[in-house]
Coordinates of C-alpha atoms in Angstrom, one line a residue:
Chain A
X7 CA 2.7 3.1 18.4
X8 CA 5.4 2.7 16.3
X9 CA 6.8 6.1 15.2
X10 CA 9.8 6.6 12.5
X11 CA 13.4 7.3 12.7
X12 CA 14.6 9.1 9.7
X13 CA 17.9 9.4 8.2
X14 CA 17.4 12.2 5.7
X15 CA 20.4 12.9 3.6
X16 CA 19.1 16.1 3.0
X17 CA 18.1 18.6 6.1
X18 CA 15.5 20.6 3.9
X19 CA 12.2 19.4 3.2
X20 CA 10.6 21.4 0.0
X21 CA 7.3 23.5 0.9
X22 CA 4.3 22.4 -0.5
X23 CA 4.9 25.2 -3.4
X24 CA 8.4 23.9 -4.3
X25 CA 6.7 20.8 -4.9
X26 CA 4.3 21.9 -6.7
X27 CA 6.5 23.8 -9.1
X28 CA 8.7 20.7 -9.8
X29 CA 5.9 19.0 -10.3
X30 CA 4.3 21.0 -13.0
X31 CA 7.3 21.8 -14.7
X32 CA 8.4 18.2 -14.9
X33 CA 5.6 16.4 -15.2
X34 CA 3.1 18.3 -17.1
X35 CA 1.0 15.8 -18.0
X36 CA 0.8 14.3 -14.9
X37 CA 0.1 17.7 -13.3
X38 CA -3.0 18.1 -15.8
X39 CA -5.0 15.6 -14.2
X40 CA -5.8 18.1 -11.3
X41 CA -3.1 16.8 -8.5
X42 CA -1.3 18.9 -6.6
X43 CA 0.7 18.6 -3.1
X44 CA -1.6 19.8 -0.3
X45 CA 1.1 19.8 2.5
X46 CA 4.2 18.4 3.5
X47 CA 6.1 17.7 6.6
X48 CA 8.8 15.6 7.7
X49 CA 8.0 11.9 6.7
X50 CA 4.5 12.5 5.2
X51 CA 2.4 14.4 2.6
X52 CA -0.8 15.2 1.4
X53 CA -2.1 14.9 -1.8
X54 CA -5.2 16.5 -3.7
X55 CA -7.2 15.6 -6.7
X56 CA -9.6 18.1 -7.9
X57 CA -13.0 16.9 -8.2
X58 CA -13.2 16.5 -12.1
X59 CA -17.1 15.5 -13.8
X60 CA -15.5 14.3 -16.9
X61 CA -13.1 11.6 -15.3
X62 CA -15.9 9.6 -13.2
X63 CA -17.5 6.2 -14.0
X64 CA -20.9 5.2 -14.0
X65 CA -22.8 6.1 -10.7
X66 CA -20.9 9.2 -10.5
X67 CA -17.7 7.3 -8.9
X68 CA -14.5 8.2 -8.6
X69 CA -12.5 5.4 -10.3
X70 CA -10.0 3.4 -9.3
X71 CA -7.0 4.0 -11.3
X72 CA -7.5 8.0 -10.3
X73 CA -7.2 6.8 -6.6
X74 CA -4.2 4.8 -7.2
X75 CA -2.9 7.8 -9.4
X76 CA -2.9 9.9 -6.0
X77 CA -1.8 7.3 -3.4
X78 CA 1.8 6.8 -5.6
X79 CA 1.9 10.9 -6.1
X80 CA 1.3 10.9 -2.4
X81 CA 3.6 8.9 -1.4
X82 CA 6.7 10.3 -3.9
X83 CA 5.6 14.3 -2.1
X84 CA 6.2 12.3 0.6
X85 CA 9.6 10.9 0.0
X86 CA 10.5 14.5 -0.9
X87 CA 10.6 15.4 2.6
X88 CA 13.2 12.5 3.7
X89 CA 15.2 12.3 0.3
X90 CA 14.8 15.9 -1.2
X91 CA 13.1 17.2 -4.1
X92 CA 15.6 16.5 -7.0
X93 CA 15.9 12.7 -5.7
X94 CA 15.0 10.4 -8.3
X95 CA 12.9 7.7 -6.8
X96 CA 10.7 5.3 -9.4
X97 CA 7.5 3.1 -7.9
X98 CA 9.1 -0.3 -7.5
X99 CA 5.1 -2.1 -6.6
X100 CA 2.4 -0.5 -4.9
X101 CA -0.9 -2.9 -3.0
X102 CA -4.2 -0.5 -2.9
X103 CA -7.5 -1.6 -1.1
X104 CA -10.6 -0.1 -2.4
X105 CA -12.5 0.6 0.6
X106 CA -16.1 2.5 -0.2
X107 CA -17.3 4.2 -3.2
X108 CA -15.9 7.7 -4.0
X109 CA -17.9 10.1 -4.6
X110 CA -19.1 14.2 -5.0
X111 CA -15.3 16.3 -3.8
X112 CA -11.9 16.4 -3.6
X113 CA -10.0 13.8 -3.5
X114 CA -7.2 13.5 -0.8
X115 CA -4.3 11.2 -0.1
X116 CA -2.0 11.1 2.9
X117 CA 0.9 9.0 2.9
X118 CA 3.5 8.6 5.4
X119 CA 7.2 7.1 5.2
X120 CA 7.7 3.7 7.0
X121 CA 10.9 3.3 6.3
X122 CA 14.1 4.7 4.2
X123 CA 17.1 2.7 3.0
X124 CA 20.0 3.3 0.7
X125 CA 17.8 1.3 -1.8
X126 CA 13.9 1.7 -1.1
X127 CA 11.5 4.0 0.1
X128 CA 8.3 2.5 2.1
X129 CA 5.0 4.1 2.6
X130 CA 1.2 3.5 3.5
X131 CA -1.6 5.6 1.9
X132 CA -4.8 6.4 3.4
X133 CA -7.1 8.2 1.2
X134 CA -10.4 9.8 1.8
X135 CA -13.0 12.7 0.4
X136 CA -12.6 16.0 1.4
X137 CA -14.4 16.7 4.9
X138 CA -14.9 13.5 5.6
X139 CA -11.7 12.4 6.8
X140 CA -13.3 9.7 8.7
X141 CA -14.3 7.5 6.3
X142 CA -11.6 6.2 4.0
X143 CA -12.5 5.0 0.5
X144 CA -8.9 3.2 0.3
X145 CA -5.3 2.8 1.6
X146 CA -2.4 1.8 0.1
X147 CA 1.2 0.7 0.8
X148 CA 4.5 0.8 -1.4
X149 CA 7.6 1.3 -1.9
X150 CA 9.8 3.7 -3.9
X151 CA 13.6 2.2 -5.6
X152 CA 16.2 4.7 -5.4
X153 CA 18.7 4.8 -8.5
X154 CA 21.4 2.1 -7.4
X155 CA 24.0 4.9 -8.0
X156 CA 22.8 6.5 -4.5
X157 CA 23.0 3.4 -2.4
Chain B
X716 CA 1.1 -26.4 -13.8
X717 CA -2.2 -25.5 -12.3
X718 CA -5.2 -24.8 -14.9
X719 CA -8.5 -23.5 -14.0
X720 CA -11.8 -24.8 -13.8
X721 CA -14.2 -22.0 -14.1
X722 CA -17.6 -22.0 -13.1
X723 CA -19.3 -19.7 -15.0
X724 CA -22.9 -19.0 -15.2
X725 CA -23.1 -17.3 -18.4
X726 CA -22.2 -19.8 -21.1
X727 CA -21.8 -16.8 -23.8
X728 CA -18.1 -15.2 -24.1
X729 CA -18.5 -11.8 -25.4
X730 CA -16.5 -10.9 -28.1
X731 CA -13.9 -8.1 -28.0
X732 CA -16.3 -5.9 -30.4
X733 CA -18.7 -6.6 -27.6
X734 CA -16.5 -5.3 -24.8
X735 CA -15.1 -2.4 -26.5
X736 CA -19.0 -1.8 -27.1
X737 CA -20.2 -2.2 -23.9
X738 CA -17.0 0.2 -22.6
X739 CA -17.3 2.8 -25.1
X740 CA -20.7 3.3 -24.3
X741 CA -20.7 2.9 -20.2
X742 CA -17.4 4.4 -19.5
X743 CA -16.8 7.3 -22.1
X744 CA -14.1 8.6 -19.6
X745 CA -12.0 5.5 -19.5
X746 CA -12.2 4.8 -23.0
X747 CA -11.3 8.0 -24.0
X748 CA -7.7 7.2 -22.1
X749 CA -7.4 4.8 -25.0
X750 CA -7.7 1.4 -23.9
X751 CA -9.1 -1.2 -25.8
X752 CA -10.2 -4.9 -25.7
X753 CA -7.9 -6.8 -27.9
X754 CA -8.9 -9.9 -27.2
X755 CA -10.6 -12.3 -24.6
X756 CA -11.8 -16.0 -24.4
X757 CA -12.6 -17.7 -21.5
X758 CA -10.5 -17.3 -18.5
X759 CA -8.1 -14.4 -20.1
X760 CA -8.2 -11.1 -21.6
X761 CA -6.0 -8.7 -23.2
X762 CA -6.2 -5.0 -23.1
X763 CA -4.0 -2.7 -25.2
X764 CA -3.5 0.9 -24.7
X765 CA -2.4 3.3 -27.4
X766 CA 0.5 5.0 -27.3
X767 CA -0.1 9.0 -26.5
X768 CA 2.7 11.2 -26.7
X769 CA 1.1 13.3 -24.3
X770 CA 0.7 11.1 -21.7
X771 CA 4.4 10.1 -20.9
X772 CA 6.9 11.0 -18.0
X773 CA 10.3 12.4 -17.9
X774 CA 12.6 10.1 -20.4
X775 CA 9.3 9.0 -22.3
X776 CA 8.0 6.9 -20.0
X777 CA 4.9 5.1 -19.8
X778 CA 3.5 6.1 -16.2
X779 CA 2.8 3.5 -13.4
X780 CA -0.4 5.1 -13.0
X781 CA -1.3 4.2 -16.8
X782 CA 0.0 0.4 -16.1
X783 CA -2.1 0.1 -13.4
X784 CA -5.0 1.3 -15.2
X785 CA -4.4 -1.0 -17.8
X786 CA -3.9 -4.0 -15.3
X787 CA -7.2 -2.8 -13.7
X788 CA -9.1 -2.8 -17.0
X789 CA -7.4 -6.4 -18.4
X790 CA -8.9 -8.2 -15.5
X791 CA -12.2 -6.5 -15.7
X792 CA -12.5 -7.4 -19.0
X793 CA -11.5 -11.1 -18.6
X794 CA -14.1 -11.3 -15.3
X795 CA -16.6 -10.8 -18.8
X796 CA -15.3 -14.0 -20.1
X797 CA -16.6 -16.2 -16.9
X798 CA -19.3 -13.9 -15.8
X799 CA -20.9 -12.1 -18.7
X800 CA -20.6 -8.5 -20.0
X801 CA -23.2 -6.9 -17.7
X802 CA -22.5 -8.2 -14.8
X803 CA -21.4 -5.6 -12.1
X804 CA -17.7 -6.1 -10.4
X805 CA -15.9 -3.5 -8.7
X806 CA -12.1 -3.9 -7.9
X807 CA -11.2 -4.9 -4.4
X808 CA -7.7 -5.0 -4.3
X809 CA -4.6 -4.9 -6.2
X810 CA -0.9 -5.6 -5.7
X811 CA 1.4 -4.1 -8.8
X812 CA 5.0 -4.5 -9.4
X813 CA 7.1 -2.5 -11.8
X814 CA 9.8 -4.6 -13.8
X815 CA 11.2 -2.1 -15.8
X816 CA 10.8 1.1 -18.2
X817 CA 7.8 1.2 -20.3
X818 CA 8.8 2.9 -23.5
X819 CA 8.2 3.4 -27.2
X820 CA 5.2 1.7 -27.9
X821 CA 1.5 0.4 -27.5
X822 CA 0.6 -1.2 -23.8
X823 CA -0.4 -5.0 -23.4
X824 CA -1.8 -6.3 -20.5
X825 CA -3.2 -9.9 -20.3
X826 CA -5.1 -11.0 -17.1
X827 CA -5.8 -14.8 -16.7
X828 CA -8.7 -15.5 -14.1
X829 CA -7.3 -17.5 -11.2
X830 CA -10.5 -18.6 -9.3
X831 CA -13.9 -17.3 -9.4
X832 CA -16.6 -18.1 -6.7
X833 CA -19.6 -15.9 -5.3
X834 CA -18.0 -13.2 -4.1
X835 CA -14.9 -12.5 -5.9
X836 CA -12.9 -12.6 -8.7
X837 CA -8.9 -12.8 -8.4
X838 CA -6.7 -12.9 -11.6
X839 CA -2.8 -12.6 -12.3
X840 CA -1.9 -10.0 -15.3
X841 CA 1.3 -9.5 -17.3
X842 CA 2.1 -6.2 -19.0
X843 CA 4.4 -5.9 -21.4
X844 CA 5.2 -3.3 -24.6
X845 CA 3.8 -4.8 -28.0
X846 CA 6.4 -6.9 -29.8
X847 CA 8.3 -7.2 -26.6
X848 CA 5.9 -9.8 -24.4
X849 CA 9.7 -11.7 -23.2
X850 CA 9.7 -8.3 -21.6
X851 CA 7.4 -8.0 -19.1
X852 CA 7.2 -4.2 -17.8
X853 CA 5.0 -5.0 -14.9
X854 CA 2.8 -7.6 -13.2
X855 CA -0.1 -7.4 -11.0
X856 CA -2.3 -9.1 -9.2
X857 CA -5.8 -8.4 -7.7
X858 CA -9.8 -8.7 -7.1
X859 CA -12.5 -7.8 -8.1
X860 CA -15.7 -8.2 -5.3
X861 CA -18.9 -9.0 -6.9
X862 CA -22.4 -7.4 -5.9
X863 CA -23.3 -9.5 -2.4
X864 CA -26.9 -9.9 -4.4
X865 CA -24.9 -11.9 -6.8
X866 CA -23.6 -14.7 -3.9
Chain C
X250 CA 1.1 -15.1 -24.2
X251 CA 4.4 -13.2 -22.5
X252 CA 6.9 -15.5 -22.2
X253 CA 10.4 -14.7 -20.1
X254 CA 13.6 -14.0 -21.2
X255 CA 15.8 -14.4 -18.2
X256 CA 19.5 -13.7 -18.4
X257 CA 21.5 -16.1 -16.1
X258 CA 24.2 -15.7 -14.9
X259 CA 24.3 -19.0 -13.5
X260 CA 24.0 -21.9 -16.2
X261 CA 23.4 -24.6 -14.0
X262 CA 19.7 -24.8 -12.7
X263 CA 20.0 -26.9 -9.9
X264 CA 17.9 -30.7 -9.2
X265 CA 15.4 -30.5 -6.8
X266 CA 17.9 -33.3 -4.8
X267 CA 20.6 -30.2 -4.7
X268 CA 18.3 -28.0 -3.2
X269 CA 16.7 -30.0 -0.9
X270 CA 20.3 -30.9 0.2
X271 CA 21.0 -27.0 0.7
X272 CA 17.7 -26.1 2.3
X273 CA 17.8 -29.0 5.3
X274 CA 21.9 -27.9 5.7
X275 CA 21.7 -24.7 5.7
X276 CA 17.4 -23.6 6.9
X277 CA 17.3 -26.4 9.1
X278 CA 14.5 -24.8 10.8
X279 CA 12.3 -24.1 7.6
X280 CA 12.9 -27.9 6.6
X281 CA 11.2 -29.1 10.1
X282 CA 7.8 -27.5 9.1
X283 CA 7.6 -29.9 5.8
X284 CA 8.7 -28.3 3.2
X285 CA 10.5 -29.4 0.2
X286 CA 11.7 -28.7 -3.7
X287 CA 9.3 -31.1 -5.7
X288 CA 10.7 -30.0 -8.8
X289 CA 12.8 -27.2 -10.4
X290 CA 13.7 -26.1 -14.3
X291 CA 14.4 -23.2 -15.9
X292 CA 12.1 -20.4 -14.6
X293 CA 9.9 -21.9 -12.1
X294 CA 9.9 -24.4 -9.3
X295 CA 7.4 -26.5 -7.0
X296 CA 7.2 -26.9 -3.3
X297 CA 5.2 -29.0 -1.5
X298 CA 4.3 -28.6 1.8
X299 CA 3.3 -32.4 3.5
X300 CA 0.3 -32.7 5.1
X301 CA 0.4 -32.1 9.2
X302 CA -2.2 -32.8 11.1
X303 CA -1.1 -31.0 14.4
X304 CA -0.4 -27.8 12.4
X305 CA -4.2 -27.5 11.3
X306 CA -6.3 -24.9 12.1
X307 CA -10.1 -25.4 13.4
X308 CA -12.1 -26.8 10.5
X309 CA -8.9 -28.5 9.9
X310 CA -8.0 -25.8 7.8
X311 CA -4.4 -25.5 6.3
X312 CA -3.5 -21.8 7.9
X313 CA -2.9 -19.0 5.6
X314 CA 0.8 -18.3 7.5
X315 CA 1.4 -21.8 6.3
X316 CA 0.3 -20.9 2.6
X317 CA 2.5 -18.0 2.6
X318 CA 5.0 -19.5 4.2
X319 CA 5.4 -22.6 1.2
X320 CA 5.3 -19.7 -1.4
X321 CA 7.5 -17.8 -0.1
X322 CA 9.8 -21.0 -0.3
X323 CA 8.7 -21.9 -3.3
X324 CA 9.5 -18.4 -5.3
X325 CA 13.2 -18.7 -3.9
X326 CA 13.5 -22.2 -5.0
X327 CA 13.1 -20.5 -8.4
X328 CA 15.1 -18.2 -8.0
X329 CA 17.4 -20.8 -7.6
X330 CA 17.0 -21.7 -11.4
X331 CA 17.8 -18.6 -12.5
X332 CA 21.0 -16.9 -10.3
X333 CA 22.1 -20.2 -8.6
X334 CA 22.0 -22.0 -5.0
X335 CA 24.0 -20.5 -3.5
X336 CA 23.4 -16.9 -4.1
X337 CA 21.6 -14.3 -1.4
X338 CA 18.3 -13.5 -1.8
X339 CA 16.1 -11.7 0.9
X340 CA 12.0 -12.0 0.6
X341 CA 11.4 -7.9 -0.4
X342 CA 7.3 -7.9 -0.4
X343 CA 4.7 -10.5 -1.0
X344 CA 1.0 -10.4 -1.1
X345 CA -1.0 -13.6 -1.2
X346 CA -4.9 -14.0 -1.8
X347 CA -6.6 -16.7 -0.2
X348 CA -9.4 -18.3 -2.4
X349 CA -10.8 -21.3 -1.1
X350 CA -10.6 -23.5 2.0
X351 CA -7.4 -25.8 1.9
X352 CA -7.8 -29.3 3.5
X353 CA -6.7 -33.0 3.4
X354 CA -3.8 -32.7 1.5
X355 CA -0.5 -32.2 0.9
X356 CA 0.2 -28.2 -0.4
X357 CA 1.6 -27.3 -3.4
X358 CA 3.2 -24.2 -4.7
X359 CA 4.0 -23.5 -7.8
X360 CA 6.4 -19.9 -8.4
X361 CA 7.2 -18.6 -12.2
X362 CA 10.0 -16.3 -12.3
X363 CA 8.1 -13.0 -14.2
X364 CA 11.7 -11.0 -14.0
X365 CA 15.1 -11.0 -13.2
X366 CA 17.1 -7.8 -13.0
X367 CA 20.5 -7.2 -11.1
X368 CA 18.5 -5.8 -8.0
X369 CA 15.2 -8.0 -7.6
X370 CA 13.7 -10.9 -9.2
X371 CA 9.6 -11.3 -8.8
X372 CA 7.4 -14.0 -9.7
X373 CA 3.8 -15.3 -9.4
X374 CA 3.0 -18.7 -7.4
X375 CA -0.4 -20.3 -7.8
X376 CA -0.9 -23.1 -4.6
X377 CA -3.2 -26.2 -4.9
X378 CA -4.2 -29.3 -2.9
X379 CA -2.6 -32.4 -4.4
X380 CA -4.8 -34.2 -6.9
X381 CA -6.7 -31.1 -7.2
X382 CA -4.2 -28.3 -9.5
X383 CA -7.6 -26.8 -11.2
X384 CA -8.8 -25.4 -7.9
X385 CA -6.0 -22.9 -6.7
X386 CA -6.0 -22.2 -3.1
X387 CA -4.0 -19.4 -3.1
X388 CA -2.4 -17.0 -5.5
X389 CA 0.4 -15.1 -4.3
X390 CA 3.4 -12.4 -6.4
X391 CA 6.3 -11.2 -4.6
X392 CA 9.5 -10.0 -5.3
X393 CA 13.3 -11.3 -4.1
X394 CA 16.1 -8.1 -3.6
X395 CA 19.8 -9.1 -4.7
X396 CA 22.2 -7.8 -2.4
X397 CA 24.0 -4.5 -3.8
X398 CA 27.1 -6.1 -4.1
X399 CA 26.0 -7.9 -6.9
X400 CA 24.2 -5.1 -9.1
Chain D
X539 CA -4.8 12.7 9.6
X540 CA -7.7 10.3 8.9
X541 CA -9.5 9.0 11.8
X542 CA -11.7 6.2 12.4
X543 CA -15.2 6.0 12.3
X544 CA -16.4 2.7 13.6
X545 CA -19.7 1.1 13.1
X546 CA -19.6 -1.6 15.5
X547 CA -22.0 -4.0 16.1
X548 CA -20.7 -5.3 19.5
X549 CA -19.7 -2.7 21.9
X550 CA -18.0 -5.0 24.6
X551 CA -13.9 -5.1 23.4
X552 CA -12.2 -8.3 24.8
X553 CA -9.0 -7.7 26.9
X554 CA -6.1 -9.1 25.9
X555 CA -6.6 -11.7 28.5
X556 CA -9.8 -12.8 26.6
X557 CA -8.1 -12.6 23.8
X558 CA -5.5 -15.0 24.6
X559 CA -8.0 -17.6 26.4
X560 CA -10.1 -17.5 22.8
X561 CA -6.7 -18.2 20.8
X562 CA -5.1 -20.9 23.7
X563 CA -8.4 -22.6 23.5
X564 CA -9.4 -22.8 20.0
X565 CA -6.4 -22.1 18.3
X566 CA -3.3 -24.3 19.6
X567 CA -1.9 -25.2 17.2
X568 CA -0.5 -21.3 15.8
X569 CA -0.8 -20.1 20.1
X570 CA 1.9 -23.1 20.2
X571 CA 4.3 -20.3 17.8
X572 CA 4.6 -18.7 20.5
X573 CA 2.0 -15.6 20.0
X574 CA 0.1 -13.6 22.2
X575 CA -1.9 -10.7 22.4
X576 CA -0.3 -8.2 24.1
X577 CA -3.0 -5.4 24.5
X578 CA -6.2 -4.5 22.2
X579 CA -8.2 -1.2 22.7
X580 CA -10.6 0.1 19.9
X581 CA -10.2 -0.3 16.8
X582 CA -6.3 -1.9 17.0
X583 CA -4.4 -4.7 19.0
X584 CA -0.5 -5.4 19.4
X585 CA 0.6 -9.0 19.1
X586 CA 4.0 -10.5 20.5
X587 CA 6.2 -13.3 18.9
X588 CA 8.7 -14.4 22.2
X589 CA 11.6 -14.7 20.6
X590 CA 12.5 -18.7 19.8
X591 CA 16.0 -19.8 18.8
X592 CA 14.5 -22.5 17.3
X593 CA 12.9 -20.8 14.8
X594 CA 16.0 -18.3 13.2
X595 CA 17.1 -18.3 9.6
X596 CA 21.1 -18.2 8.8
X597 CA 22.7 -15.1 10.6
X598 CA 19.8 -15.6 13.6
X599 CA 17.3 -13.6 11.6
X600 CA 13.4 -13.7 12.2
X601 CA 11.7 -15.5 9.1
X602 CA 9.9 -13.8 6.8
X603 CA 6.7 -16.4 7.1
X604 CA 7.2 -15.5 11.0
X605 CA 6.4 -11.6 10.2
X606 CA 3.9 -12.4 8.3
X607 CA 2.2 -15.0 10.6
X608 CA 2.4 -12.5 13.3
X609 CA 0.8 -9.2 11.1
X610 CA -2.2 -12.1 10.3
X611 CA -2.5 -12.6 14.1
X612 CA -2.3 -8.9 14.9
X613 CA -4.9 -8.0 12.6
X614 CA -7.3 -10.5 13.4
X615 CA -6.9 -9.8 16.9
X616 CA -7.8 -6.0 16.2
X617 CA -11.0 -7.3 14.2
X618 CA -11.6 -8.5 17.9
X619 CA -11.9 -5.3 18.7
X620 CA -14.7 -4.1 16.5
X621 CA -17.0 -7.3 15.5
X622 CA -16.4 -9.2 18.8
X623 CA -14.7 -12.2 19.6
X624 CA -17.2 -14.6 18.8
X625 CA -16.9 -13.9 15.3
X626 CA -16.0 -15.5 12.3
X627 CA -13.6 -13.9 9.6
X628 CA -10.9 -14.9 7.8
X629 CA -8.0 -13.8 5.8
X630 CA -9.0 -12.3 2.4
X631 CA -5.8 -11.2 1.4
X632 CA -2.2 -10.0 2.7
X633 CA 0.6 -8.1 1.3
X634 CA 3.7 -7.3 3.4
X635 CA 7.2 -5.5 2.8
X636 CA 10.2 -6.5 4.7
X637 CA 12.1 -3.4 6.0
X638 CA 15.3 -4.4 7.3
X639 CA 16.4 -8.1 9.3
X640 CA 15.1 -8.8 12.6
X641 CA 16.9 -9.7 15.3
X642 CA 17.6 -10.3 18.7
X643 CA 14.6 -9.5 20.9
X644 CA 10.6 -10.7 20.8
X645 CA 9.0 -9.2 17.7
X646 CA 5.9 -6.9 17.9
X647 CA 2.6 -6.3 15.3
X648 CA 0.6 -3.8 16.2
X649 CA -2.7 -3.5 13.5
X650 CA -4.8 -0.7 13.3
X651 CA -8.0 -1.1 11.4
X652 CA -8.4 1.0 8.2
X653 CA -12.5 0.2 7.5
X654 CA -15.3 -1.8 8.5
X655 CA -17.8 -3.1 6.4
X656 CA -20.8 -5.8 6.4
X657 CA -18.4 -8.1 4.0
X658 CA -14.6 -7.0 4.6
X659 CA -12.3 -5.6 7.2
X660 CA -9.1 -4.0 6.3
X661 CA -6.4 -3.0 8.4
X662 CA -2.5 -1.7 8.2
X663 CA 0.4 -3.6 10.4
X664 CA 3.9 -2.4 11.4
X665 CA 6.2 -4.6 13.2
X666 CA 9.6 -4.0 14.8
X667 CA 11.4 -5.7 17.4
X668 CA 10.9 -4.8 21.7
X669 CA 12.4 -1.9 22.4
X670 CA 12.9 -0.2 18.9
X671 CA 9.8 1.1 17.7
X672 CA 11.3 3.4 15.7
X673 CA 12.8 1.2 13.2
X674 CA 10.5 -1.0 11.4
X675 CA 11.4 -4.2 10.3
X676 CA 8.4 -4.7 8.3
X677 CA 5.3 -3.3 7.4
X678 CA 1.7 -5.0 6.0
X679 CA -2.1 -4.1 4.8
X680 CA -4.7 -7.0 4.3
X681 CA -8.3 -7.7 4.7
X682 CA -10.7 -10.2 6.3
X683 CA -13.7 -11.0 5.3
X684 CA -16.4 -11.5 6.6
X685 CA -18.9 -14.3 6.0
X686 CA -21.6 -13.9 3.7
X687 CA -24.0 -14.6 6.7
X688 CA -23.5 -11.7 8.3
X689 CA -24.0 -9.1 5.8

């Protein structure tokens, strides 16, 4: 299988802690919805969505916009660990598949780097429920514009 | 250009006070994000979300997240126009592409219904800020799959 | 409905006779498989793909490559209209949907420019069997990427 | 990382040589391209395009429509693997980002499938050209579905 060569400007990737800390102090109100970065690692990341009751639809489901939410969060942790932490990077388009219902846990999201130019970051998003890692209830793929100024 | 001939099996177009009814009622958590039906007829639909100072990104942006959900919710509402208000449709998949900063005012979205058969639903929605629709901030494109008891 | 503002460089849009002339010169390959510029203005243009009976597909389907393939074309013929024939564009992302069976007839594809910025330029294509432009085929929304010289 | 859980139905996978045989025989017209299967265990398949001259864009470059074409094959060869050969599916929907140019050497798709379900198969493609895994020159997600019959 293909695997990734990465030319990462910067040689440090943040700890999951780091990123959380930028995140919350950045974007508050995006860190209020309950997501936080699980993990990180060299071209990928992990991210979390606390189960909330109040933000399901009918049937109990996790909706569809909250899983998109977390694949694009996913996916900029993950360009942390290829670009650095105080990158700015902006969604350029994102493609999601909803897969099966969500439903009764955490929410998770793992996204891994395809590819990283001067211009664009590229990713694909699997998403699941916690402890059942097996069964994903969607996936996702996008890509991430660097500022022009950095190409 | 191409237009659309719809097949619909429910003659009756809801009206927007209908659809904000029905999602009001059914999806308190959505509608509490501030989206609203602003309009539909048959075919199309536009959804407007309210402009929340606490909702924004760095810079005052409107979040991609939020234009997705907006996108989402456009097309879900214009599936009412050719399919009627109770049916059940979940999204399948959707493709979004960000055009450029979302700022400084209410969210449009307007999703026009490209082809309806027994399974699915696929429309094509603009976004733009209000008083600025020669500036479209995003565009999408998606699904949405209808019950298989339905086909 | 949102309309577009684009801002040209280019003033000349281009006949469909100009393009045609450029595309067999210069894609000579892409030409052999049938496709042309049917028609081109400001904003939008429309390919058509001539019927090929040894390019079918069991059922004597129209293959989905081939549907991509003419909006594809047809979205850079556009493009065209907006930044000029002779400027470089490269094919960033696409998706396409596939709606209903295509058969016995020429292909049509026809690509509305949504946005045009100094990096990308996306747009929306709706493709239809000739004589039949109210039952789409295929909807498809992509994006072009300028080369960074000219940002 | 998410793993696979995979309800199949027929528990004999084709090998690639079946594969082909299916896809010579009933499919001539897109096996005449030039594509193959190149190997297929559970739940993924690589494809090959042999490299044609015939077929470059300007600066010998591998088409976009040929990437795509080749991701289609690869994930519909990979359905293979978990409904069986026999079986009748077809493209739902496709989206696919272009990484960097292609060039110089056969180009490879290998699909690995992302869910199974009675209506709808999704899977995620990367492609790169033989001998550089590491850099991928695109990447794409889709679905098949499946017909209505068989739910």
């Amino acid at each position: 299988m293909a695997t990734l060569r990465l030319v990462a400007a910067h040689p440090t990737i943040p700890t999951a802690e780091e990123v959380n800390a930028h995140f919350v102090e950045m974007f508050p109100a995006a860190a209020s919805t309950g997501v936080r970065c699980h993990s990180i690692e060299k071209g990928s990341a992990t991210a979390r969505w606390s189960f909330d009751e109040t933000q399901l639809r009918p049937g109990r489901y996790i909706s569809g916009p909250t899983m998109f939410m977390l694949a694009d969060t996913a996916l900029w942790f993950a360009a942390f660990s290829v670009i650095g932490i105080e990158s700015m990077a902006v969604t350029n388009e994102m493609s999601i598949r909803f897969l099966r219902p969500a439903q009764d846990g955490d929410l998770l999201a793992r996204a891994s780097i395809d590819s990283v130019s001067s211009r664009r970051i590229v990713g694909t998003i699997q998403l699941w429920i916690d402890g059942h890692p097996d069964l994903l209830v969607a996936v996702a793929q996008g890509g991430y514009a660097r500022p022009a100024e950095s190409s």
